[in-house]
PDB file of C-alpha atoms in Angstrom:
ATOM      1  CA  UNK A   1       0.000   0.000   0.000  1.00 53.00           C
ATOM      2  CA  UNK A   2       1.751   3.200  -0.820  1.00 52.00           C
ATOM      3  CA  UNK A   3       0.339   6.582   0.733  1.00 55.00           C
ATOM      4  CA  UNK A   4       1.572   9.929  -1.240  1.00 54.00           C
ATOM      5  CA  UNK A   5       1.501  12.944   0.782  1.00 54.00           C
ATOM      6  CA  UNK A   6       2.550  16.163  -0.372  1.00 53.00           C
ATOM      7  CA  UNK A   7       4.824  18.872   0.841  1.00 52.00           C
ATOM      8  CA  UNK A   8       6.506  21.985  -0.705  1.00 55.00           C
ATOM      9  CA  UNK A   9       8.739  19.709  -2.787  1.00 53.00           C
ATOM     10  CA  UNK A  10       6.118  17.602  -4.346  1.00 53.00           C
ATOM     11  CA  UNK A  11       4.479  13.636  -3.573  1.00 53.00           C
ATOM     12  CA  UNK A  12       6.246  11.992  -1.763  1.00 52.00           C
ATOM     13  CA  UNK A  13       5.429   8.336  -1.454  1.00 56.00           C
ATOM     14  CA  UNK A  14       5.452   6.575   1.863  1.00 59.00           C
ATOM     15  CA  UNK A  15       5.267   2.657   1.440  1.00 62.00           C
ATOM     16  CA  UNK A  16       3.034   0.959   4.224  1.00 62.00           C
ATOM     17  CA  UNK A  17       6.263  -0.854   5.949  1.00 63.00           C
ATOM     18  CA  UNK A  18       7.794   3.235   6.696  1.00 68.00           C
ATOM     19  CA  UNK A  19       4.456   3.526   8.570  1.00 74.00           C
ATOM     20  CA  UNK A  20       5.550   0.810  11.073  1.00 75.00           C
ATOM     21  CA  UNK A  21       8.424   2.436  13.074  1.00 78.00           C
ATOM     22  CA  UNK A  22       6.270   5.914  13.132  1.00 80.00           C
ATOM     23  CA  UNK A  23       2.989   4.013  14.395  1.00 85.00           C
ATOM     24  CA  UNK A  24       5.722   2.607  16.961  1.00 86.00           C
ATOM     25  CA  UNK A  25       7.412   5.544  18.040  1.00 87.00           C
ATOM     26  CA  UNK A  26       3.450   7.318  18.750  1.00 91.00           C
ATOM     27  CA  UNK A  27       2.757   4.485  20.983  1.00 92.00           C
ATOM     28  CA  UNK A  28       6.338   4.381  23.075  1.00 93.00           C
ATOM     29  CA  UNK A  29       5.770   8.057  23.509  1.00 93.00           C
ATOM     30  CA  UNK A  30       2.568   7.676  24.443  1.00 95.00           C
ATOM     31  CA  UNK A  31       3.049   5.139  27.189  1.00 95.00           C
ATOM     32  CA  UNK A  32       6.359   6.788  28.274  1.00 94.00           C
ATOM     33  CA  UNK A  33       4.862  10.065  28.778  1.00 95.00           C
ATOM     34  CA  UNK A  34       1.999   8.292  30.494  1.00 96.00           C
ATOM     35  CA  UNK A  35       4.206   6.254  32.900  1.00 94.00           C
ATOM     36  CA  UNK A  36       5.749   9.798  33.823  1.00 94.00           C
ATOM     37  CA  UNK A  37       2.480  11.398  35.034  1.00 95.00           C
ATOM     38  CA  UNK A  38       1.787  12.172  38.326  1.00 95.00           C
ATOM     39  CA  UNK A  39      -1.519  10.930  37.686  1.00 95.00           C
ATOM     40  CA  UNK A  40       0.203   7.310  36.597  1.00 94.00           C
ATOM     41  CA  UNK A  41       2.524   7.514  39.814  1.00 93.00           C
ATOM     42  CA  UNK A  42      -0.828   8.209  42.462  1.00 94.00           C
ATOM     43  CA  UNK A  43      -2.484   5.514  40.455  1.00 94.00           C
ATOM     44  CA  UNK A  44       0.772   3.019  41.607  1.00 93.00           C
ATOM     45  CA  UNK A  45       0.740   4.621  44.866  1.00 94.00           C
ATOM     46  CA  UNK A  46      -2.862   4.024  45.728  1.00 94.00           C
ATOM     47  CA  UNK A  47      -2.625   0.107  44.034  1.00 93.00           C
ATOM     48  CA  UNK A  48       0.519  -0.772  45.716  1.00 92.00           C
ATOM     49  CA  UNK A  49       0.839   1.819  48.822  1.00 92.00           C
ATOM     50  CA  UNK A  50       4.039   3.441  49.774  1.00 89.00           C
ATOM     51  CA  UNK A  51       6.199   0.376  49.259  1.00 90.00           C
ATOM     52  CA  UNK A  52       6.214   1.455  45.203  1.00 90.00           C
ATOM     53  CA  UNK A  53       8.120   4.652  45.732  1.00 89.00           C
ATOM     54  CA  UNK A  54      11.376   3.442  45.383  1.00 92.00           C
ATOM     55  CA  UNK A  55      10.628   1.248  43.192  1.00 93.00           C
ATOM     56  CA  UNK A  56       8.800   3.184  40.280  1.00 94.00           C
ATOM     57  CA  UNK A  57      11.636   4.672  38.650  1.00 93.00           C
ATOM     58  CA  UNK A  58      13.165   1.379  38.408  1.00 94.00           C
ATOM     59  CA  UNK A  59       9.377   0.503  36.826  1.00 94.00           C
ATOM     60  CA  UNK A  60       9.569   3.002  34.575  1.00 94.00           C
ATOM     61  CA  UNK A  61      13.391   2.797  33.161  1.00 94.00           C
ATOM     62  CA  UNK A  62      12.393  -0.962  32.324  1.00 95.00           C
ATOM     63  CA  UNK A  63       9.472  -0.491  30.737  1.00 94.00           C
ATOM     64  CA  UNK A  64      11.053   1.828  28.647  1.00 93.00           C
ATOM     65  CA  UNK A  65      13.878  -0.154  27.979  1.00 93.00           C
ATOM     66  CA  UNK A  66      11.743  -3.279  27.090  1.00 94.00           C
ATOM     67  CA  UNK A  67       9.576  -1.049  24.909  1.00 92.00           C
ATOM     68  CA  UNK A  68      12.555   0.576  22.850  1.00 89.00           C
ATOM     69  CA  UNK A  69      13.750  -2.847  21.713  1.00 89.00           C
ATOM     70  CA  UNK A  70      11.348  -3.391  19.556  1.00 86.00           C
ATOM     71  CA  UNK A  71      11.485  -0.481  17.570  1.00 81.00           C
ATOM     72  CA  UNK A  72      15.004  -0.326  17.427  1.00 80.00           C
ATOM     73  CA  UNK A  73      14.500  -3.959  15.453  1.00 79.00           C
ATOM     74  CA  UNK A  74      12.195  -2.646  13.434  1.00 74.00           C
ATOM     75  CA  UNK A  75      14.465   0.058  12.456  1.00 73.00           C
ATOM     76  CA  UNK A  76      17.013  -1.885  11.580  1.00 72.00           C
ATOM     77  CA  UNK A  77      15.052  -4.844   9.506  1.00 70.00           C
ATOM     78  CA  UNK A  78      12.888  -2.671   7.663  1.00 63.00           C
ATOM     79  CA  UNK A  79      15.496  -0.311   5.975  1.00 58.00           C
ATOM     80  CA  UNK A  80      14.807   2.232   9.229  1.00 53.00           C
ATOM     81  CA  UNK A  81      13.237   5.687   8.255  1.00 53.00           C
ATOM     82  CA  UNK A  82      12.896   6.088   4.536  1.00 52.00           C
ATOM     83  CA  UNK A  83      15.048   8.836   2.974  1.00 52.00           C
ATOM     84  CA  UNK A  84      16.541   9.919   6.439  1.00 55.00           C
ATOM     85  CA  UNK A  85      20.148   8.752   6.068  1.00 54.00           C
ATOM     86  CA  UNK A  86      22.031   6.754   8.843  1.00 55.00           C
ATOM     87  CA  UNK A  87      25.897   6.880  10.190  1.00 56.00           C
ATOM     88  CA  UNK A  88      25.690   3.136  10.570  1.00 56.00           C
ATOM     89  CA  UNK A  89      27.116   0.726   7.903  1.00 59.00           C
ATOM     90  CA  UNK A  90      24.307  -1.111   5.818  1.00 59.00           C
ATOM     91  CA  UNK A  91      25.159  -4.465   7.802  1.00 55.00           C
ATOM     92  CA  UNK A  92      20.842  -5.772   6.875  1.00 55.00           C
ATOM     93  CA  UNK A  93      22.439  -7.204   3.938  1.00 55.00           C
ATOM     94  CA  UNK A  94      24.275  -9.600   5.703  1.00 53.00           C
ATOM     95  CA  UNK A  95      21.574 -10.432   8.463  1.00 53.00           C
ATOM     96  CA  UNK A  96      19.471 -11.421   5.556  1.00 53.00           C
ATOM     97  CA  UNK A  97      21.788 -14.049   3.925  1.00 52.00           C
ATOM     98  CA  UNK A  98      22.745 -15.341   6.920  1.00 51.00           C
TER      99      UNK A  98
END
């Protein structure tokens, strides 16, 4: 499925695979900024009591550790952000024959 949108330099087509990482990246940042509410951190506190305190930013770093992960795969097997070049070496090549 190809999408064109247009800016001030004409269509530009966006496949349906360079949707994946951006549909991704909405959803991390979603959560993330979530998990750092105060609203998120009273909800913990009233579940759990006082015993989460020291224990929510250790909550929160995993979570967002564990959540990253994924897109960073997904950035690297699906040829990462179309058009927005990279300082890494194209190494997908070789994942793929392997």
């Amino acid at each position: 499925m190809n999408i064109n949108i247009q800016s001030k330099w004409g269509a530009m087509p966006i496949d349906s695979t360079s949707l994946y990482p951006v549909i991704y990246l909405i959803g991390f940042a979603a959560l993330h900024s979530f998990l750092a509410s105060l609203p998120a951190k009273r909800l913990a506190k009233a579940h759990f009591g006082s015993k989460v305190d020291p224990w929510y930013p250790v909550f929160f770093s995993a979570v967002a550790a564990i959540t990253i992960l994924p897109l960073a795969v997904i950035l690297f097997f699906f040829e990462g952000l179309s058009g927005c070049p990279t300082p890494f070496p194209d190494t997908r090549s070789a994942w793929r024959r392997a």
